[in-house]
PDB file of N, CA and C in Angstrom:
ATOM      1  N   UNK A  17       8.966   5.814 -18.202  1.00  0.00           N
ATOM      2  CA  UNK A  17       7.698   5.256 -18.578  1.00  0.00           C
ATOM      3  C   UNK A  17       6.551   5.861 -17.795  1.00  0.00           C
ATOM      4  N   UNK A  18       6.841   6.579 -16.932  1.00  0.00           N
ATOM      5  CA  UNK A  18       5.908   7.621 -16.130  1.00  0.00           C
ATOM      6  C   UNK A  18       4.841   6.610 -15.445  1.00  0.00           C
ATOM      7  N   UNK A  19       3.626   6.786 -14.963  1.00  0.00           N
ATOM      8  CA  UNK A  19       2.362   5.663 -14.398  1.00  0.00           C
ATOM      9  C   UNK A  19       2.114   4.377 -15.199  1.00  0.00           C
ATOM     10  N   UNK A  20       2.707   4.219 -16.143  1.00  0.00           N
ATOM     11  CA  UNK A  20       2.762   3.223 -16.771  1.00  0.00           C
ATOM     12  C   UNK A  20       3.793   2.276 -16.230  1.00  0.00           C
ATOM     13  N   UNK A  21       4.721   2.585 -15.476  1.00  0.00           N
ATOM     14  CA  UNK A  21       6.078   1.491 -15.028  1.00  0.00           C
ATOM     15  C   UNK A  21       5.815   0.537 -14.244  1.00  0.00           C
ATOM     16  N   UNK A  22       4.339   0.524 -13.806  1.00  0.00           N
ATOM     17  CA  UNK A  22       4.163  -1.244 -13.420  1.00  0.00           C
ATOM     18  C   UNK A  22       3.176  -1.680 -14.164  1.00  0.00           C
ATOM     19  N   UNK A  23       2.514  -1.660 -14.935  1.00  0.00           N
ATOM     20  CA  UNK A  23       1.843  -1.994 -16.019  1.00  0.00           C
ATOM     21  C   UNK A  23       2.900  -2.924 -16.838  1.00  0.00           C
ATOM     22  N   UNK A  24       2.417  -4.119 -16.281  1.00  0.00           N
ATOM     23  CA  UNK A  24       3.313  -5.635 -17.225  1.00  0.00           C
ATOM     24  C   UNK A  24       3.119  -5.616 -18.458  1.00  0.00           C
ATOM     25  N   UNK A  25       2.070  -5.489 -18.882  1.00  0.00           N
ATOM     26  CA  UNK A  25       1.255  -5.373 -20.342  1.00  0.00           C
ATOM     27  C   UNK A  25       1.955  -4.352 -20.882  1.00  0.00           C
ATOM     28  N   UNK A  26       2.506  -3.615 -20.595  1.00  0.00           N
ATOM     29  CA  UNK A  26       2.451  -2.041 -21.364  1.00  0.00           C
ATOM     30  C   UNK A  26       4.043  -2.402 -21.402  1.00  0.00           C
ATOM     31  N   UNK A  27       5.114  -2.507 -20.340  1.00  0.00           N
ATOM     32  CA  UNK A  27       6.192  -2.775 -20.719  1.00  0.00           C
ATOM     33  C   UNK A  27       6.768  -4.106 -21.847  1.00  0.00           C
ATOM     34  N   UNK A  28       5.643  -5.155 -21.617  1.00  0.00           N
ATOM     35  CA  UNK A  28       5.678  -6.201 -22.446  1.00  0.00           C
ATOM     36  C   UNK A  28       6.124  -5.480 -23.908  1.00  0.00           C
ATOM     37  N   UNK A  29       4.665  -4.868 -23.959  1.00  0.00           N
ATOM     38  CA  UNK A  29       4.628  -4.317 -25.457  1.00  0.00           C
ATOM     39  C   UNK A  29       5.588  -3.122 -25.553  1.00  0.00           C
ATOM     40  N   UNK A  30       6.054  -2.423 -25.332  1.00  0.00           N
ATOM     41  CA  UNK A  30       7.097  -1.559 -25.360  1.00  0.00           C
ATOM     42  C   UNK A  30       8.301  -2.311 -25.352  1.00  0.00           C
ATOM     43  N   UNK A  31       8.832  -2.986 -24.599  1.00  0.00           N
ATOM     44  CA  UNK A  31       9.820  -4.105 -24.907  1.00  0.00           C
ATOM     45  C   UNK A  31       9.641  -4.796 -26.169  1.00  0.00           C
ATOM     46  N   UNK A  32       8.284  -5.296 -26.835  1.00  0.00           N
ATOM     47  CA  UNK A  32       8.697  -6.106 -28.109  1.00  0.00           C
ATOM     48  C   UNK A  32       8.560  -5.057 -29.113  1.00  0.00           C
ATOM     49  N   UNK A  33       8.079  -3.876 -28.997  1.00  0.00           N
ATOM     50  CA  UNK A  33       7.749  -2.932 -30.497  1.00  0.00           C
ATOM     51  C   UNK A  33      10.030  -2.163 -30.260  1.00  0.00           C
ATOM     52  N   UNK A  34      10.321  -2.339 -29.460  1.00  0.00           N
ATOM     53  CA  UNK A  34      11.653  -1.891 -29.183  1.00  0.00           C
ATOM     54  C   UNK A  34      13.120  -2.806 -29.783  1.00  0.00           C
ATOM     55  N   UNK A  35      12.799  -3.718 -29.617  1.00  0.00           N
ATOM     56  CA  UNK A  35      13.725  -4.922 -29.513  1.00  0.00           C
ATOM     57  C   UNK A  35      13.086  -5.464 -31.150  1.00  0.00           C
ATOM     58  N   UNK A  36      11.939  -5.467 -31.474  1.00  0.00           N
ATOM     59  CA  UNK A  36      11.628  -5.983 -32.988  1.00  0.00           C
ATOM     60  C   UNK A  36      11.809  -5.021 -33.962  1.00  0.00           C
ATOM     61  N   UNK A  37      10.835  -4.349 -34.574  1.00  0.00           N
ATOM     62  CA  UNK A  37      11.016  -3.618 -35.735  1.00  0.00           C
ATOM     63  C   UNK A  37      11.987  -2.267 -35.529  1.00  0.00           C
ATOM     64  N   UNK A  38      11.750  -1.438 -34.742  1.00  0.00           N
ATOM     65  CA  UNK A  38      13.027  -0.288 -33.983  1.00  0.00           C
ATOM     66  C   UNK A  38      14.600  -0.663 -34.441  1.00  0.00           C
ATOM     67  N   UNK A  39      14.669  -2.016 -33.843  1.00  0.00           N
ATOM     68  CA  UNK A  39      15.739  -2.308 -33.777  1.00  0.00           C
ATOM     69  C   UNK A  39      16.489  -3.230 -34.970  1.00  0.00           C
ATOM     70  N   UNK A  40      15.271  -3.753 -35.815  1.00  0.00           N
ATOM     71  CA  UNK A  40      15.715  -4.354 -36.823  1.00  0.00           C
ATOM     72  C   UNK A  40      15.731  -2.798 -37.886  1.00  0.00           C
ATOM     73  N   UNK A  41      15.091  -1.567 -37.770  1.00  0.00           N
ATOM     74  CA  UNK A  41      15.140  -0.963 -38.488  1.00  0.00           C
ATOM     75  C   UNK A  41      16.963  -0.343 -38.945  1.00  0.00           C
ATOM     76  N   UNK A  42      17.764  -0.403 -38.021  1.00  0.00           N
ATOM     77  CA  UNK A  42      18.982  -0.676 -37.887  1.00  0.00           C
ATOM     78  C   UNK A  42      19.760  -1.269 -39.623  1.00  0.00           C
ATOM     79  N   UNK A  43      19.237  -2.857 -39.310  1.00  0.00           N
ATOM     80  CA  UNK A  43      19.649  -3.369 -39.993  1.00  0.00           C
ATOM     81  C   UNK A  43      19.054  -2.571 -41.663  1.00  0.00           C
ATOM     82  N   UNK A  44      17.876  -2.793 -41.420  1.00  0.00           N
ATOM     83  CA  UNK A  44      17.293  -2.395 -42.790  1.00  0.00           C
ATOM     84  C   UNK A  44      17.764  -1.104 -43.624  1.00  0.00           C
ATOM     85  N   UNK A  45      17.836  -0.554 -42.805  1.00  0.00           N
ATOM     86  CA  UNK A  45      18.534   0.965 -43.272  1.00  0.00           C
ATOM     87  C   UNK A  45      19.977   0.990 -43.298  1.00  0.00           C
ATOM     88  N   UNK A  46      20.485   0.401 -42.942  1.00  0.00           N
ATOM     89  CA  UNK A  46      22.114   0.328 -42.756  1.00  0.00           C
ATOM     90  C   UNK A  46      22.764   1.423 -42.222  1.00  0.00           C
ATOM     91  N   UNK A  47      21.904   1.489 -41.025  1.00  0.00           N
ATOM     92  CA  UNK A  47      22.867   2.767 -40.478  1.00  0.00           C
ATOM     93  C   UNK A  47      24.101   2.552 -39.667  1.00  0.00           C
ATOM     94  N   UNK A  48      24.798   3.437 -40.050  1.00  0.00           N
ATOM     95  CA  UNK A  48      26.369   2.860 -39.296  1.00  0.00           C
ATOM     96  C   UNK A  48      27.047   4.289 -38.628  1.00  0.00           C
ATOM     97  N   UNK A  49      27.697   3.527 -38.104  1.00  0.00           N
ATOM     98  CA  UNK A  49      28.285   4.242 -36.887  1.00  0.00           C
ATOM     99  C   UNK A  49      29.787   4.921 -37.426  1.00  0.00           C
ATOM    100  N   UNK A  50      29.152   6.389 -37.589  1.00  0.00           N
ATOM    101  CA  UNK A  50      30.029   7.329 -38.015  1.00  0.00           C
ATOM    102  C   UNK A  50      30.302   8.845 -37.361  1.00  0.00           C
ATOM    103  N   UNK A  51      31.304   8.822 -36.914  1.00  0.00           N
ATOM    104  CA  UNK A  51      31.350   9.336 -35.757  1.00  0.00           C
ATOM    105  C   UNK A  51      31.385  11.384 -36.010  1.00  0.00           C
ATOM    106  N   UNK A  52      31.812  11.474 -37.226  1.00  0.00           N
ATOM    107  CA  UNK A  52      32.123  12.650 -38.197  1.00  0.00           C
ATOM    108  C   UNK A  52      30.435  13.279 -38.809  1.00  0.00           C
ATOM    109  N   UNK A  53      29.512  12.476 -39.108  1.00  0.00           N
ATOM    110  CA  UNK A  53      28.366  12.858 -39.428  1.00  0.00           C
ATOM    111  C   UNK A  53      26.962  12.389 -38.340  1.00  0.00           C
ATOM    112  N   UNK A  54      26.692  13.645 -37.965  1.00  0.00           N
ATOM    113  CA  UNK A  54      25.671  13.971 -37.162  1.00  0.00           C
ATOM    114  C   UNK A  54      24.017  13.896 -37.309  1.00  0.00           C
ATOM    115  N   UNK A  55      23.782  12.724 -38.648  1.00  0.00           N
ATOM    116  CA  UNK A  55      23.152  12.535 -39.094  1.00  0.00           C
ATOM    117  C   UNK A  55      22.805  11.322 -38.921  1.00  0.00           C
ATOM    118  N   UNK A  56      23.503  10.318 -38.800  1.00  0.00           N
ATOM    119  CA  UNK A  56      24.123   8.833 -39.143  1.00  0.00           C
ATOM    120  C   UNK A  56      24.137   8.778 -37.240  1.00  0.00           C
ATOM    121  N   UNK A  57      24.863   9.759 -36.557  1.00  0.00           N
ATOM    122  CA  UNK A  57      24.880   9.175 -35.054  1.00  0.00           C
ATOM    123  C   UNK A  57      23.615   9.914 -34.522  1.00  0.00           C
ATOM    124  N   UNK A  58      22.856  11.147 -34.820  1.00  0.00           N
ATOM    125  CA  UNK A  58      21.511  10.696 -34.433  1.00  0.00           C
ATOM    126  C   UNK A  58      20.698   9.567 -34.759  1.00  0.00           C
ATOM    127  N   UNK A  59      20.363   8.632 -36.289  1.00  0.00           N
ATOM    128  CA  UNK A  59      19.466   7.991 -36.498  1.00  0.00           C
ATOM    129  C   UNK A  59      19.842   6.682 -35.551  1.00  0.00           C
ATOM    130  N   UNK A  60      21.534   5.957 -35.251  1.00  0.00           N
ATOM    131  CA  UNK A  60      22.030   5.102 -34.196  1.00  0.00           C
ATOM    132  C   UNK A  60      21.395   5.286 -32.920  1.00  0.00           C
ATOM    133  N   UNK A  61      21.707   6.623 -32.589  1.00  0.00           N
ATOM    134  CA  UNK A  61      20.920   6.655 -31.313  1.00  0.00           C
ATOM    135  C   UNK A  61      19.696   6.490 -30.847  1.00  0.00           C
ATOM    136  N   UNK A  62      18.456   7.211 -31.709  1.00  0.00           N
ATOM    137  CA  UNK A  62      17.237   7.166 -32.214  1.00  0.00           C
ATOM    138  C   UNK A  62      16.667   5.333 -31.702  1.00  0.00           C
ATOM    139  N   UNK A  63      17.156   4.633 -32.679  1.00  0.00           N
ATOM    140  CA  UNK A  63      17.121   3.320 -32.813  1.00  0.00           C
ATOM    141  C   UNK A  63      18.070   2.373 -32.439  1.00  0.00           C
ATOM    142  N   UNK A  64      19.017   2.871 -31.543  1.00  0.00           N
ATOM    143  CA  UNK A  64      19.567   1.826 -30.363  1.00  0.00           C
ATOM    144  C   UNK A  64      18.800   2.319 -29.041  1.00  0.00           C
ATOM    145  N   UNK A  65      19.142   3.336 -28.345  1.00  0.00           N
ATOM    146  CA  UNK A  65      18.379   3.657 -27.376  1.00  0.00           C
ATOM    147  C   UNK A  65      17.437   2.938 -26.737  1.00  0.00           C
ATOM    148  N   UNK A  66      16.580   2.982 -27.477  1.00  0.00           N
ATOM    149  CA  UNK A  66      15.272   3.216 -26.807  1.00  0.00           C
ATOM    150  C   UNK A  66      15.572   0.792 -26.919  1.00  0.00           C
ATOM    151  N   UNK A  67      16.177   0.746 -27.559  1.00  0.00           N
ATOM    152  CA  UNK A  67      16.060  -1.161 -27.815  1.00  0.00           C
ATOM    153  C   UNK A  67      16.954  -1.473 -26.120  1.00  0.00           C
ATOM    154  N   UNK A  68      18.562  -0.792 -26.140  1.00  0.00           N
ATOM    155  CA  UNK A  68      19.021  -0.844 -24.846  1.00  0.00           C
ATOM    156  C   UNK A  68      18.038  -0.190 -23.417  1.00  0.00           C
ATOM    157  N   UNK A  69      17.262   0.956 -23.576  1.00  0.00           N
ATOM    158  CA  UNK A  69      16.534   1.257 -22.272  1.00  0.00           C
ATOM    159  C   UNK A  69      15.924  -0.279 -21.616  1.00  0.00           C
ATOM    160  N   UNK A  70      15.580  -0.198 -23.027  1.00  0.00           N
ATOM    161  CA  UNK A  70      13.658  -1.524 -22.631  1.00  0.00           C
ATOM    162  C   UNK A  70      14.621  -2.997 -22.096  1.00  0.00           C
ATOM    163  N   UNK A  71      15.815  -3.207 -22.682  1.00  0.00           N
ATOM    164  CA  UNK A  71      16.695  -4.522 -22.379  1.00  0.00           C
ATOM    165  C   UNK A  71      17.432  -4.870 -20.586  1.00  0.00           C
ATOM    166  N   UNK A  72      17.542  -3.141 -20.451  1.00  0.00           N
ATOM    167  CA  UNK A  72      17.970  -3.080 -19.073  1.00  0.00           C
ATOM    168  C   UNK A  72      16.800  -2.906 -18.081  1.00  0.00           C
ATOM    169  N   UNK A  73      15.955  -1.926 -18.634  1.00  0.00           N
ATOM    170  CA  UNK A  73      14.430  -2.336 -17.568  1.00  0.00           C
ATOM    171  C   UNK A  73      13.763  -3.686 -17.210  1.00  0.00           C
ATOM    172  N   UNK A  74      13.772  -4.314 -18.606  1.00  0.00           N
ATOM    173  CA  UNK A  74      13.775  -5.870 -18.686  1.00  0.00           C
ATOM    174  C   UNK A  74      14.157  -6.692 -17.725  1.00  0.00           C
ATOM    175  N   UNK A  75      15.897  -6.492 -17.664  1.00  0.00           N
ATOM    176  CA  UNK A  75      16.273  -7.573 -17.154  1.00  0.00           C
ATOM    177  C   UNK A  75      16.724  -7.347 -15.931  1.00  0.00           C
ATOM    178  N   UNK A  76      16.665  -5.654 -15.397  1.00  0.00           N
ATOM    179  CA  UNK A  76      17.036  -5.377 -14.263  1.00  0.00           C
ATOM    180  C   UNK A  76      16.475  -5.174 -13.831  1.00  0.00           C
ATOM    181  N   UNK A  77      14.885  -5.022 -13.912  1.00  0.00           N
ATOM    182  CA  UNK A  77      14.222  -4.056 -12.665  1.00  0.00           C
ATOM    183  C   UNK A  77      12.425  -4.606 -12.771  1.00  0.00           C
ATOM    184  N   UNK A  78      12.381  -5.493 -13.946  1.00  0.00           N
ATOM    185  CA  UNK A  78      11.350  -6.543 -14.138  1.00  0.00           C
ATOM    186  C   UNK A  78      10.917  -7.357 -12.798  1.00  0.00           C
ATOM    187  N   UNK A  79      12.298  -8.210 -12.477  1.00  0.00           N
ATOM    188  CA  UNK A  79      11.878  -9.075 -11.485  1.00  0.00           C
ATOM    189  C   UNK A  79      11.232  -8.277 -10.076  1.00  0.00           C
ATOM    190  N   UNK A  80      11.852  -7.003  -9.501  1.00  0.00           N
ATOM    191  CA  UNK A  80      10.690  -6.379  -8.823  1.00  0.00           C
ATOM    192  C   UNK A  80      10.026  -5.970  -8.965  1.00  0.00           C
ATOM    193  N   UNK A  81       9.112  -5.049 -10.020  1.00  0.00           N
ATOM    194  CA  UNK A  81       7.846  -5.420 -10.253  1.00  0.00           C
ATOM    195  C   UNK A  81       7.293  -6.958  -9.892  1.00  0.00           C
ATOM    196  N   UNK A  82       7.470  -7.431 -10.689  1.00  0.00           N
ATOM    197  CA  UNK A  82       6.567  -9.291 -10.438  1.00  0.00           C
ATOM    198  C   UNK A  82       6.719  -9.556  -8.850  1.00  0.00           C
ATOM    199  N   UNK A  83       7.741  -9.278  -8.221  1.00  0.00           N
ATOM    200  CA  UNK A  83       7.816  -9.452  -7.000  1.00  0.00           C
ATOM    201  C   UNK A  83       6.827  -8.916  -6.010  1.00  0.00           C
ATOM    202  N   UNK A  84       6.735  -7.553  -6.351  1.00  0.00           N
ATOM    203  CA  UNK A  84       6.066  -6.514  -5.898  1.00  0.00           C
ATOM    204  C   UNK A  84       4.353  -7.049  -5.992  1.00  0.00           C
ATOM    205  N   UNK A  85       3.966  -7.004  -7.305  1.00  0.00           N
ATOM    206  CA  UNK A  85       2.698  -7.548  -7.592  1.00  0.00           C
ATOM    207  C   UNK A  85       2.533  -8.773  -6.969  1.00  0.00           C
ATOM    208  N   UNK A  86       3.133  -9.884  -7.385  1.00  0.00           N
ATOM    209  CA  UNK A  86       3.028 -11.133  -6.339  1.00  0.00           C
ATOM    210  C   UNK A  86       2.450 -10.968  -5.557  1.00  0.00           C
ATOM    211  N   UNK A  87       3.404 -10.064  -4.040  1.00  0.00           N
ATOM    212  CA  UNK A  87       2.956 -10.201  -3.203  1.00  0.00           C
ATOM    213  C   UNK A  87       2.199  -9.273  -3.176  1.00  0.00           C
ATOM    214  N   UNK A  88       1.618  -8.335  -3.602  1.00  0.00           N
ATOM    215  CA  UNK A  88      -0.006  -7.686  -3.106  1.00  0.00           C
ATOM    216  C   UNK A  88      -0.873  -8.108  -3.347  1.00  0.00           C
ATOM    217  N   UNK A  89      -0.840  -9.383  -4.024  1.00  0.00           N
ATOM    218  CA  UNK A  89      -2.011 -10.023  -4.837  1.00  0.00           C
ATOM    219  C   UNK A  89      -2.142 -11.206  -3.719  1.00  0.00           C
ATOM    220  N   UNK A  90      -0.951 -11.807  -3.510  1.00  0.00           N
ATOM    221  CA  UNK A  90      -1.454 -12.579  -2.222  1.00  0.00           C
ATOM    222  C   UNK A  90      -1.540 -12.031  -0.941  1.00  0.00           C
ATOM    223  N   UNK A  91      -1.511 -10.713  -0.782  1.00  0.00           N
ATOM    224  CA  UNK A  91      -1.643  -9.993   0.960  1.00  0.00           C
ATOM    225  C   UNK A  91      -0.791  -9.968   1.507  1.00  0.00           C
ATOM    226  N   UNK A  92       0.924 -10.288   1.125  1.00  0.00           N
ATOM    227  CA  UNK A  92       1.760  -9.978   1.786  1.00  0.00           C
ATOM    228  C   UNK A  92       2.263  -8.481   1.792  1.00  0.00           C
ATOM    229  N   UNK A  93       2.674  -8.016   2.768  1.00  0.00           N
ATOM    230  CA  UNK A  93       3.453  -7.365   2.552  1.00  0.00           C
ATOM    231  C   UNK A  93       5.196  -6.882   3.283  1.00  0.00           C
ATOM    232  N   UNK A  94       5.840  -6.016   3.058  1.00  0.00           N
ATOM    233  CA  UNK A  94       7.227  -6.138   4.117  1.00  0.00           C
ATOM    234  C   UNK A  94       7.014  -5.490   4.925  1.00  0.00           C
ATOM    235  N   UNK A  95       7.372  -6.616   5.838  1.00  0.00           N
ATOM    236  CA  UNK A  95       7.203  -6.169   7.355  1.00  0.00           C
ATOM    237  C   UNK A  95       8.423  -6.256   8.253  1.00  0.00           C
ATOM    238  N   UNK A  96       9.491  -5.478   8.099  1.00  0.00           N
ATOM    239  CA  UNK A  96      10.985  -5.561   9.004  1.00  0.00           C
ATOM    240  C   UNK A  96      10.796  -5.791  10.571  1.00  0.00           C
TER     241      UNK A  96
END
């Protein structure tokens, strides 16, 4: 996500344009997982990808950001 990766706003929206239409496009198109045509496992990848990146940034690496911001916003910072 380059200078954008603490930008809450920006992952917000990259997380829901990922996880909504991207990923429902899946369904709509019926693409399936065929392992013989290289056509069918690019468009899977295309449109799983990028829904799994945003799910694991989400849920793994979200809470430090907020952490991070938190505390610069109230003047803390780590001090070992």
């Amino acid at each position: 996500f380059g200078g954008y990766r603490d930008d809450i706003r920006f992952l917000r929206l990259v997380f829901a344009i990922t996880q909504g239409p991207i990923l429902f496009a899946v369904v709509m198109w019926r693409n399936s997982l065929v392992f013989h045509d290289i056509d069918k496992m690019t468009s899977i990848a295309l449109h799983l990808l990028p829904a799994l990146v945003t799910f694991c940034e989400r849920w793994y690496r979200l809470p430090d950001i907020l952490r991070e911001t938190a505390g610069a916003e109230a003047g803390l910072t780590d001090s070992a």
